[in-house]
Amino acid sequence: MSIYEKNLKALKEHNPRIMYKLKLADSSNVELTITKSNKVSPLVNGISLHSKYYPEKECESFFEENEHCLEKHKNILFFGIGFAYHLKDIIEKATNLNKNIILIEPNINLFNEAIKNIDLSFYIKNCIILLGERPESIIYSTWFNELRKEGVELIAHGPSSNVFKDYLINFNSLYIKKLRYKETVKELRSSASKNPELTELLNAFDEEQYLALEDIVEKMPDKLGKRDKIFLIMNELSNYKVVVK
Amino acid sequence: MEEVKSNKSEKFLIINLLRLGDIVLSSPIIKYIKDKHPNAHITLLMNTDFKHVSEIIEGIDEYVFFERNEILKRMANTNYSLVDNYEFIEQHLGKLMETEFDEIINLTHNRLSGLISSLLKTKTVRGLTFDEYGHKWINDPWFNYLNDIASINNFNLFHLVDIFTKGTQTFDVNNKSIHLKKIENTEVLQKLKDSGLKEGQKIVSMQTTTSETYKCWPKNNYTDLINRLSSDPNVKVVLTGAPSEEEVLDTILSKVDKSNNNPIKLITSLSELVDLIENSDLLLTPDTSIVHIGSATSTRILELSIGPSNFILSGPYGEGHYIIQADSECSPCAHKAICRNLQENDLPSCSSLIKPELVEQTIQKILHKNFDSIASIESNTSSIWKSFFSEDGFIEYFPVNKKTLKNEDYLNWIYRSVWKHSLSRKSRVATMGRFTTDSEKYFDRVIDIDIEAEQIKTSLKKVYNINSLTQAVRSAHTVLPLIEKLIELAFSGQNLAKKFLTTVSAADADLEEIKTINNKMLELDSNIYKINEDVEYLSPLIDTFRYSKEELHIQHLFPLAKNFMISYQDLFFRSTFMKDLLTKLISIVSNK
């Protein structure tokens, strides 16, 4: 069985959605080159995604730079698959730590070349691969919302970040924006209707101070007015998906 | 809403941010308002995606389209800041915010619609809204029912139209139908003739797709059915759909046997669709908005109820329609449930239990008006149901062949009576918090248990074969002790709530006492919830109690205490009424 067949078999079993995406692939904007160590390496729009000399050594440095990020959160997003020379060690470690691993590759053509040349079956079996997805469709998806609640760490591959700069900027800014909505609303809610004393009281359900409640409510500086409600509407809408027609 | 006609030019806003079918289902409310308030100005707020529904909806003076997708795209676009988007929404809702409405009717029941309703100026909101503290309020028990019970397929007993109209007090026993615009000649009939419809042929219109795959019937079943029907020269099959559905229709048609009575494919606009259905002899459809559009016409509907489709909640609304549903244990499944027996074509297993031959036979009998003989159609895998209006104006569905009663299914009919009386009582709104131990005051009137139990028995006899019914109801003695326990707990709860109210009302309130009473109430509630752990069939009573207590807001102690009382009171009277009905039913069934 060739590398390509092995990868396709793994995709069919573990990431069937990718098979559909691959139908959209063509050979434009990806060139292949042979490195000094006789490995195949891609160039996208003329820029090399891996070392022109020893790409197989990238996994060590990538691991050293990013290992500490694995401890923080349950869900790890890797941006940029390329030909995966950088991924081996870190994904093995993340797998052993039982992390949810999500690989994001914006370029379908690049991935199509990768599966022809590199055995990616380990990654295909152990990771969720998001291929050619728009940043909006990731950030505003229900599943991403769930991941976000548990905590997400984004680890970006440097050369991929350079080549797909606009994509990554858009992704980051959408993500930050979504967090900002949540934070803004959280702040508004607390300032508008619940001063810290009241919040504490309500949380503790402290009956001894119960009678003081009415008094505190009366003195609250603000009520939910137009401003707060529009922010809440924005917050609510941030959970909806953009429907592309 | 006033019962008498009003000449004032009142302003109504209906918020319906759901899908096409839900908008169509709000038409009885619009009709009622226009009948009772001829000068009323009705605004409908809906999503832009369903703008085209204005072609067929009657009685709306003004449409406001909520640009949800536009807002979402802006929010996803980094070129717009938070403030830009805030201002955009403010301007977008600006005109609505300037208007002072007499009444807002929110039929959507999600947070978004509740927040929008709370932003606007109005005297009354019916349905979900938020107060100035951001707390949720649902201003009618029927809308509470919609939120708490209706979404659970096994427990829901009412159609959406009945819930909507009851919740907005627009329920009209004498006017029970979906109302759409009268569609003038759209040349649909001419198109059909041009496509091969012959004089005297009966038209069977078929909708084959739904927005949810789980509600679809397999394409090869449609092919099989079309072949069967087309072999009858007196029948012409018309496959209909929107432009986006054309590919599916082509797939089905490509496999149909070629004959000299080929089916017709007709891609229509909404108004053409209404015209097509009106000119048809039968509409066959799965659970889609087309069911509701069809309900506004005089044509009989045959619905294929598959997967999570729940015809009791959203089936054809009108007398004499038919539904076929698979007899599988899990039908209807929960909304968005993952089918454990998913087939290769990604459809739930129940979809293949509805056989083309059964559908064909049913269609033929309806076309030939042999309604009584529908009961003679044999099927080991599916049941056929028929719609009726009960005397009190609610739609009901009965199987054409009696079924074997399972477990405590008979309790559904008792629940139906309990909900009808307890959700509709006017005193809940008028005397909120007033404490009563008198059932007559609670229900606003004397309810004759004998008559009520007789009606339940009549309904049960229409659905179940008498042997299994007698056997089940006789065994109902096992249910009674649990209901009695619930009554006892609810009674104790009422007393505790009353004591709580007296204590918090006192000038020199005893804090220790308040604490003690509250702890006792919490302990009592956990005993109530424990009953739910043992048996599922008391869930509707206990869950509505649980939700009502969870939703209590504690800004002020006095209203909180009053709402505690209402929660226990509802549980007490509903359980007592249930016990009385069940006791009477056992006695009636056992004596005969």
Short mmCIF file of N, CA and C in Angstrom, two decimals, chain B residues 321-468:
data_model
loop_
_atom_site.label_atom_id
_atom_site.label_comp_id
_atom_site.label_asym_id
_atom_site.label_seq_id
_atom_site.Cartn_x
_atom_site.Cartn_y
_atom_site.Cartn_z
N HIS B 321 -57.58 15.25 8.53
CA HIS B 321 -56.28 14.96 7.91
C HIS B 321 -55.75 13.64 8.47
N TYR B 322 -54.80 13.04 7.75
CA TYR B 322 -54.26 11.75 8.18
C TYR B 322 -52.74 11.85 8.40
N ILE B 323 -52.27 10.99 9.28
CA ILE B 323 -50.84 10.93 9.55
C ILE B 323 -50.44 9.46 9.62
N ILE B 324 -49.30 9.12 9.04
CA ILE B 324 -48.77 7.76 9.22
C ILE B 324 -47.49 7.87 10.03
N GLN B 325 -47.43 7.09 11.09
CA GLN B 325 -46.23 7.08 11.93
C GLN B 325 -45.81 5.63 12.19
N ALA B 326 -44.52 5.40 12.19
CA ALA B 326 -44.02 4.04 12.44
C ALA B 326 -44.33 3.62 13.87
N ASP B 327 -44.57 2.32 14.04
CA ASP B 327 -44.86 1.81 15.39
C ASP B 327 -43.57 1.44 16.11
N SER B 328 -42.54 2.21 16.00
CA SER B 328 -41.32 1.82 16.72
C SER B 328 -41.36 2.40 18.12
N GLU B 329 -40.67 1.72 19.01
CA GLU B 329 -40.67 2.08 20.43
C GLU B 329 -40.29 3.54 20.64
N CYS B 330 -39.38 4.01 19.80
CA CYS B 330 -38.80 5.34 20.05
C CYS B 330 -39.50 6.46 19.28
N SER B 331 -40.58 6.15 18.55
CA SER B 331 -41.24 7.21 17.77
C SER B 331 -42.24 7.98 18.62
N PRO B 332 -42.25 9.28 18.58
CA PRO B 332 -41.25 10.13 17.93
C PRO B 332 -40.04 10.29 18.84
N CYS B 333 -38.86 10.38 18.22
CA CYS B 333 -37.66 10.51 19.04
C CYS B 333 -37.49 11.97 19.48
N ALA B 334 -36.59 12.17 20.42
CA ALA B 334 -36.37 13.53 20.91
C ALA B 334 -35.74 14.37 19.82
N HIS B 335 -36.04 15.66 19.85
CA HIS B 335 -35.49 16.58 18.86
C HIS B 335 -33.96 16.55 18.94
N LYS B 336 -33.32 16.42 17.79
CA LYS B 336 -31.86 16.36 17.69
C LYS B 336 -31.24 15.13 18.34
N ALA B 337 -32.06 14.12 18.65
CA ALA B 337 -31.51 12.88 19.20
C ALA B 337 -30.77 12.16 18.07
N ILE B 338 -29.74 11.41 18.44
CA ILE B 338 -29.03 10.66 17.40
C ILE B 338 -29.67 9.28 17.32
N CYS B 339 -30.14 8.91 16.13
CA CYS B 339 -30.85 7.64 15.97
C CYS B 339 -29.87 6.48 16.21
N ARG B 340 -30.29 5.57 17.06
CA ARG B 340 -29.43 4.42 17.36
C ARG B 340 -29.44 3.41 16.23
N ASN B 341 -30.45 3.52 15.38
CA ASN B 341 -30.55 2.57 14.27
C ASN B 341 -30.50 3.28 12.93
N LEU B 342 -29.54 4.17 12.82
CA LEU B 342 -29.41 4.94 11.58
C LEU B 342 -29.12 4.00 10.42
N GLN B 343 -29.79 4.24 9.31
CA GLN B 343 -29.59 3.37 8.15
C GLN B 343 -28.47 3.89 7.26
N GLU B 344 -28.15 3.10 6.23
CA GLU B 344 -27.07 3.49 5.33
C GLU B 344 -27.31 4.84 4.67
N ASN B 345 -28.60 5.13 4.41
CA ASN B 345 -28.91 6.40 3.75
C ASN B 345 -29.00 7.57 4.74
N ASP B 346 -28.49 7.35 5.96
CA ASP B 346 -28.49 8.37 7.01
C ASP B 346 -29.88 8.74 7.50
N LEU B 347 -30.86 7.90 7.22
CA LEU B 347 -32.21 8.17 7.71
C LEU B 347 -32.49 7.26 8.91
N PRO B 348 -33.35 7.70 9.81
CA PRO B 348 -33.65 6.85 10.96
C PRO B 348 -34.41 5.59 10.54
N SER B 349 -34.27 4.54 11.35
CA SER B 349 -34.86 3.26 10.95
C SER B 349 -36.38 3.35 10.79
N CYS B 350 -37.02 4.25 11.56
CA CYS B 350 -38.48 4.33 11.49
C CYS B 350 -38.95 4.78 10.10
N SER B 351 -38.06 5.45 9.35
CA SER B 351 -38.49 5.94 8.03
C SER B 351 -38.79 4.77 7.09
N SER B 352 -38.05 3.64 7.29
CA SER B 352 -38.29 2.52 6.38
C SER B 352 -39.42 1.61 6.86
N LEU B 353 -39.92 1.88 8.07
CA LEU B 353 -41.06 1.08 8.55
C LEU B 353 -42.37 1.53 7.91
N ILE B 354 -42.35 2.74 7.35
CA ILE B 354 -43.54 3.21 6.63
C ILE B 354 -43.40 2.75 5.18
N LYS B 355 -44.19 1.75 4.82
CA LYS B 355 -44.02 1.10 3.51
C LYS B 355 -44.79 1.84 2.41
N PRO B 356 -44.19 1.88 1.19
CA PRO B 356 -44.88 2.55 0.08
C PRO B 356 -46.27 1.98 -0.19
N GLU B 357 -46.43 0.64 -0.02
CA GLU B 357 -47.75 0.05 -0.32
C GLU B 357 -48.82 0.57 0.65
N LEU B 358 -48.41 0.79 1.92
CA LEU B 358 -49.35 1.32 2.91
C LEU B 358 -49.75 2.75 2.53
N VAL B 359 -48.75 3.53 2.14
CA VAL B 359 -49.02 4.92 1.78
C VAL B 359 -49.92 4.97 0.55
N GLU B 360 -49.62 4.09 -0.42
CA GLU B 360 -50.43 4.08 -1.65
C GLU B 360 -51.89 3.73 -1.34
N GLN B 361 -52.06 2.67 -0.53
CA GLN B 361 -53.44 2.26 -0.21
C GLN B 361 -54.19 3.38 0.51
N THR B 362 -53.50 4.05 1.43
CA THR B 362 -54.16 5.14 2.17
C THR B 362 -54.54 6.27 1.22
N ILE B 363 -53.61 6.61 0.31
CA ILE B 363 -53.90 7.68 -0.64
C ILE B 363 -55.12 7.32 -1.49
N GLN B 364 -55.14 6.10 -1.98
CA GLN B 364 -56.25 5.70 -2.86
C GLN B 364 -57.59 5.79 -2.12
N LYS B 365 -57.58 5.37 -0.86
CA LYS B 365 -58.85 5.40 -0.11
C LYS B 365 -59.28 6.85 0.16
N ILE B 366 -58.31 7.71 0.41
CA ILE B 366 -58.67 9.12 0.64
C ILE B 366 -59.20 9.72 -0.67
N LEU B 367 -58.51 9.41 -1.78
CA LEU B 367 -58.94 9.97 -3.07
C LEU B 367 -60.36 9.51 -3.43
N HIS B 368 -60.66 8.26 -3.06
CA HIS B 368 -62.01 7.74 -3.37
C HIS B 368 -62.99 7.98 -2.24
N LYS B 369 -62.58 8.77 -1.27
CA LYS B 369 -63.42 9.12 -0.11
C LYS B 369 -63.94 7.89 0.65
N ASN B 370 -63.17 6.80 0.59
CA ASN B 370 -63.53 5.60 1.36
C ASN B 370 -62.88 5.69 2.75
N PHE B 371 -63.25 6.73 3.46
CA PHE B 371 -62.55 7.00 4.72
C PHE B 371 -62.71 5.88 5.75
N ASP B 372 -63.92 5.31 5.80
CA ASP B 372 -64.15 4.26 6.81
C ASP B 372 -63.27 3.04 6.58
N SER B 373 -62.99 2.78 5.29
CA SER B 373 -62.22 1.56 5.00
C SER B 373 -60.72 1.73 5.24
N ILE B 374 -60.30 2.94 5.60
CA ILE B 374 -58.86 3.13 5.90
C ILE B 374 -58.46 2.23 7.07
N ALA B 375 -59.41 2.03 7.98
CA ALA B 375 -59.13 1.18 9.15
C ALA B 375 -58.83 -0.26 8.74
N SER B 376 -59.27 -0.65 7.54
CA SER B 376 -59.05 -2.05 7.13
C SER B 376 -57.66 -2.27 6.52
N ILE B 377 -56.92 -1.19 6.31
CA ILE B 377 -55.57 -1.35 5.74
C ILE B 377 -54.68 -2.00 6.80
N GLU B 378 -54.02 -3.08 6.40
CA GLU B 378 -53.21 -3.79 7.39
C GLU B 378 -51.75 -3.35 7.33
N SER B 379 -51.19 -3.14 8.49
CA SER B 379 -49.76 -2.86 8.56
C SER B 379 -49.23 -3.31 9.92
N ASN B 380 -48.14 -4.05 9.88
CA ASN B 380 -47.54 -4.49 11.15
C ASN B 380 -46.50 -3.51 11.66
N THR B 381 -46.21 -2.52 10.82
CA THR B 381 -45.09 -1.65 11.18
C THR B 381 -45.47 -0.19 11.42
N SER B 382 -46.66 0.21 10.99
CA SER B 382 -47.03 1.62 11.12
C SER B 382 -48.50 1.77 11.51
N SER B 383 -48.82 2.97 11.99
CA SER B 383 -50.22 3.27 12.33
C SER B 383 -50.67 4.52 11.59
N ILE B 384 -51.97 4.53 11.32
CA ILE B 384 -52.55 5.71 10.65
C ILE B 384 -53.38 6.47 11.69
N TRP B 385 -53.21 7.78 11.75
CA TRP B 385 -53.95 8.63 12.70
C TRP B 385 -54.80 9.62 11.93
N LYS B 386 -55.86 10.08 12.58
CA LYS B 386 -56.74 11.05 11.92
C LYS B 386 -56.98 12.23 12.87
N SER B 387 -57.10 13.42 12.29
CA SER B 387 -57.28 14.61 13.14
C SER B 387 -58.75 14.97 13.31
N PHE B 388 -59.07 15.43 14.52
CA PHE B 388 -60.42 15.88 14.85
C PHE B 388 -60.32 17.12 15.73
N PHE B 389 -61.38 17.92 15.77
CA PHE B 389 -61.46 18.95 16.80
C PHE B 389 -62.36 18.44 17.91
N SER B 390 -61.90 18.57 19.15
CA SER B 390 -62.74 18.15 20.25
C SER B 390 -63.79 19.25 20.50
N GLU B 391 -64.77 18.95 21.35
CA GLU B 391 -65.85 19.91 21.57
C GLU B 391 -65.33 21.23 22.12
N ASP B 392 -64.26 21.16 22.90
CA ASP B 392 -63.75 22.41 23.48
C ASP B 392 -62.75 23.10 22.56
N GLY B 393 -62.66 22.65 21.32
CA GLY B 393 -61.90 23.40 20.32
C GLY B 393 -60.44 23.03 20.18
N PHE B 394 -59.96 22.06 20.93
CA PHE B 394 -58.55 21.64 20.78
C PHE B 394 -58.47 20.58 19.69
N ILE B 395 -57.35 20.59 18.96
CA ILE B 395 -57.21 19.54 17.95
C ILE B 395 -56.70 18.26 18.63
N GLU B 396 -57.22 17.14 18.16
CA GLU B 396 -56.80 15.85 18.70
C GLU B 396 -56.53 14.90 17.54
N TYR B 397 -55.74 13.89 17.81
CA TYR B 397 -55.44 12.89 16.78
C TYR B 397 -55.74 11.51 17.35
N PHE B 398 -56.51 10.74 16.61
CA PHE B 398 -56.83 9.38 17.06
C PHE B 398 -56.41 8.37 16.00
N PRO B 399 -55.94 7.18 16.42
CA PRO B 399 -55.57 6.18 15.42
C PRO B 399 -56.81 5.58 14.78
N VAL B 400 -56.74 5.27 13.50
CA VAL B 400 -57.92 4.67 12.85
C VAL B 400 -58.11 3.23 13.31
N ASN B 401 -57.02 2.61 13.76
CA ASN B 401 -57.13 1.28 14.38
C ASN B 401 -56.72 1.38 15.84
N LYS B 402 -57.51 0.79 16.69
CA LYS B 402 -57.21 0.94 18.12
C LYS B 402 -55.89 0.27 18.48
N LYS B 403 -55.23 0.85 19.44
CA LYS B 403 -53.91 0.36 19.83
C LYS B 403 -53.97 -0.35 21.18
N THR B 404 -52.91 -1.07 21.47
CA THR B 404 -52.83 -1.71 22.79
C THR B 404 -52.19 -0.72 23.75
N LEU B 405 -52.86 -0.52 24.86
CA LEU B 405 -52.37 0.48 25.80
C LEU B 405 -51.12 -0.02 26.52
N LYS B 406 -50.11 0.87 26.54
CA LYS B 406 -48.85 0.49 27.18
C LYS B 406 -48.67 1.27 28.47
N ASN B 407 -48.20 0.61 29.47
CA ASN B 407 -47.84 1.23 30.75
C ASN B 407 -48.89 2.24 31.24
N GLU B 408 -48.42 3.45 31.49
CA GLU B 408 -49.33 4.45 32.04
C GLU B 408 -49.73 5.48 30.98
N ASP B 409 -49.82 5.07 29.71
CA ASP B 409 -50.18 6.02 28.64
C ASP B 409 -51.52 6.70 28.89
N TYR B 410 -52.42 6.00 29.58
CA TYR B 410 -53.75 6.56 29.81
C TYR B 410 -53.66 7.85 30.63
N LEU B 411 -52.57 8.00 31.39
CA LEU B 411 -52.43 9.21 32.21
C LEU B 411 -52.34 10.46 31.33
N ASN B 412 -51.90 10.30 30.07
CA ASN B 412 -51.82 11.47 29.17
C ASN B 412 -53.17 12.17 29.04
N TRP B 413 -54.22 11.36 28.98
CA TRP B 413 -55.55 11.98 28.82
C TRP B 413 -55.98 12.68 30.10
N ILE B 414 -55.53 12.16 31.22
CA ILE B 414 -55.82 12.85 32.48
C ILE B 414 -55.01 14.14 32.55
N TYR B 415 -53.74 14.06 32.14
CA TYR B 415 -52.90 15.26 32.12
C TYR B 415 -53.53 16.34 31.23
N ARG B 416 -54.05 15.88 30.09
CA ARG B 416 -54.64 16.84 29.15
C ARG B 416 -55.72 17.66 29.84
N SER B 417 -56.53 16.97 30.61
CA SER B 417 -57.60 17.65 31.33
C SER B 417 -57.02 18.58 32.41
N VAL B 418 -56.01 18.08 33.11
CA VAL B 418 -55.38 18.89 34.18
C VAL B 418 -54.80 20.18 33.58
N TRP B 419 -54.06 20.04 32.47
CA TRP B 419 -53.44 21.24 31.86
C TRP B 419 -54.51 22.20 31.37
N LYS B 420 -55.51 21.65 30.66
CA LYS B 420 -56.54 22.53 30.09
C LYS B 420 -57.13 23.43 31.17
N HIS B 421 -57.46 22.82 32.31
CA HIS B 421 -58.13 23.61 33.35
C HIS B 421 -57.17 24.49 34.13
N SER B 422 -56.00 23.96 34.45
CA SER B 422 -55.13 24.75 35.32
C SER B 422 -54.35 25.83 34.57
N LEU B 423 -54.08 25.62 33.29
CA LEU B 423 -53.33 26.65 32.56
C LEU B 423 -54.23 27.78 32.08
N SER B 424 -55.50 27.47 31.90
CA SER B 424 -56.39 28.47 31.34
C SER B 424 -57.09 29.32 32.39
N ARG B 425 -56.95 28.97 33.66
CA ARG B 425 -57.73 29.71 34.68
C ARG B 425 -57.28 31.16 34.70
N LYS B 426 -58.28 32.04 34.77
CA LYS B 426 -57.97 33.47 34.68
C LYS B 426 -57.40 33.99 35.99
N SER B 427 -57.80 33.39 37.10
CA SER B 427 -57.43 33.95 38.40
C SER B 427 -55.91 33.96 38.62
N ARG B 428 -55.19 33.14 37.88
CA ARG B 428 -53.74 33.12 38.06
C ARG B 428 -53.14 34.50 37.79
N VAL B 429 -53.63 35.10 36.75
CA VAL B 429 -53.11 36.42 36.39
C VAL B 429 -53.70 37.47 37.31
N ALA B 430 -55.01 37.35 37.56
CA ALA B 430 -55.71 38.41 38.29
C ALA B 430 -55.35 38.43 39.77
N THR B 431 -55.22 37.26 40.37
CA THR B 431 -55.01 37.25 41.82
C THR B 431 -53.70 36.55 42.15
N MET B 432 -52.69 36.90 41.42
CA MET B 432 -51.40 36.26 41.59
C MET B 432 -50.98 36.31 43.06
N GLY B 433 -50.76 35.18 43.62
CA GLY B 433 -50.26 35.15 44.99
C GLY B 433 -51.35 34.99 46.02
N ARG B 434 -52.61 35.15 45.61
CA ARG B 434 -53.66 35.00 46.63
C ARG B 434 -53.78 33.52 46.99
N PHE B 435 -53.84 33.25 48.27
CA PHE B 435 -53.79 31.87 48.71
C PHE B 435 -55.20 31.31 48.85
N THR B 436 -55.41 30.17 48.31
CA THR B 436 -56.72 29.54 48.46
C THR B 436 -56.56 28.03 48.67
N THR B 437 -57.48 27.48 49.42
CA THR B 437 -57.48 26.03 49.57
C THR B 437 -58.69 25.45 48.84
N ASP B 438 -59.39 26.33 48.17
CA ASP B 438 -60.64 25.95 47.57
C ASP B 438 -60.47 25.69 46.08
N SER B 439 -60.74 24.45 45.67
CA SER B 439 -60.52 24.06 44.28
C SER B 439 -61.38 24.90 43.33
N GLU B 440 -62.59 25.25 43.77
CA GLU B 440 -63.50 26.03 42.92
C GLU B 440 -62.89 27.41 42.62
N LYS B 441 -62.29 28.01 43.65
CA LYS B 441 -61.67 29.32 43.45
C LYS B 441 -60.43 29.18 42.58
N TYR B 442 -59.70 28.11 42.80
CA TYR B 442 -58.46 27.92 42.05
C TYR B 442 -58.76 27.79 40.56
N PHE B 443 -59.74 26.96 40.22
CA PHE B 443 -60.05 26.72 38.80
C PHE B 443 -61.04 27.72 38.22
N ASP B 444 -61.49 28.69 39.01
CA ASP B 444 -62.47 29.70 38.61
C ASP B 444 -63.90 29.16 38.53
N ARG B 445 -64.05 27.87 38.64
CA ARG B 445 -65.39 27.32 38.48
C ARG B 445 -65.43 25.90 39.05
N VAL B 446 -66.65 25.39 39.16
CA VAL B 446 -66.80 24.01 39.64
C VAL B 446 -66.54 23.08 38.47
N ILE B 447 -65.67 22.13 38.67
CA ILE B 447 -65.44 21.17 37.59
C ILE B 447 -66.11 19.86 37.96
N ASP B 448 -66.97 19.39 37.09
CA ASP B 448 -67.69 18.15 37.37
C ASP B 448 -66.77 16.97 37.03
N ILE B 449 -66.27 16.34 38.08
CA ILE B 449 -65.31 15.24 37.89
C ILE B 449 -65.94 14.09 37.10
N ASP B 450 -67.25 13.84 37.36
CA ASP B 450 -67.92 12.73 36.67
C ASP B 450 -67.90 12.93 35.15
N ILE B 451 -68.26 14.15 34.74
CA ILE B 451 -68.32 14.44 33.29
C ILE B 451 -66.91 14.38 32.69
N GLU B 452 -65.99 14.97 33.41
CA GLU B 452 -64.60 15.02 32.95
C GLU B 452 -64.04 13.59 32.76
N ALA B 453 -64.31 12.73 33.76
CA ALA B 453 -63.80 11.35 33.69
C ALA B 453 -64.47 10.58 32.56
N GLU B 454 -65.75 10.84 32.34
CA GLU B 454 -66.47 10.18 31.24
C GLU B 454 -65.85 10.57 29.90
N GLN B 455 -65.51 11.87 29.77
CA GLN B 455 -64.91 12.34 28.51
C GLN B 455 -63.55 11.68 28.28
N ILE B 456 -62.80 11.54 29.37
CA ILE B 456 -61.48 10.90 29.25
C ILE B 456 -61.67 9.45 28.81
N LYS B 457 -62.65 8.79 29.41
CA LYS B 457 -62.89 7.40 29.05
C LYS B 457 -63.28 7.28 27.57
N THR B 458 -64.12 8.20 27.10
CA THR B 458 -64.53 8.18 25.69
C THR B 458 -63.31 8.33 24.78
N SER B 459 -62.44 9.28 25.14
CA SER B 459 -61.23 9.48 24.33
C SER B 459 -60.35 8.24 24.35
N LEU B 460 -60.19 7.67 25.53
CA LEU B 460 -59.34 6.48 25.66
C LEU B 460 -59.89 5.33 24.82
N LYS B 461 -61.21 5.21 24.80
CA LYS B 461 -61.83 4.11 24.05
C LYS B 461 -61.62 4.28 22.54
N LYS B 462 -61.44 5.56 22.12
CA LYS B 462 -61.19 5.79 20.69
C LYS B 462 -59.78 5.35 20.31
N VAL B 463 -58.88 5.35 21.29
CA VAL B 463 -57.48 5.09 20.98
C VAL B 463 -57.07 3.65 21.25
N TYR B 464 -57.55 3.11 22.37
CA TYR B 464 -57.05 1.81 22.81
C TYR B 464 -58.13 0.75 22.76
N ASN B 465 -57.70 -0.50 22.55
CA ASN B 465 -58.71 -1.56 22.60
C ASN B 465 -59.14 -1.78 24.05
N ILE B 466 -60.38 -2.13 24.19
CA ILE B 466 -61.04 -2.07 25.49
C ILE B 466 -60.39 -3.00 26.53
N ASN B 467 -59.89 -4.15 26.06
CA ASN B 467 -59.31 -5.08 27.03
C ASN B 467 -58.07 -4.52 27.70
N SER B 468 -57.19 -3.97 26.86
CA SER B 468 -55.96 -3.44 27.45
C SER B 468 -56.25 -2.22 28.29
#
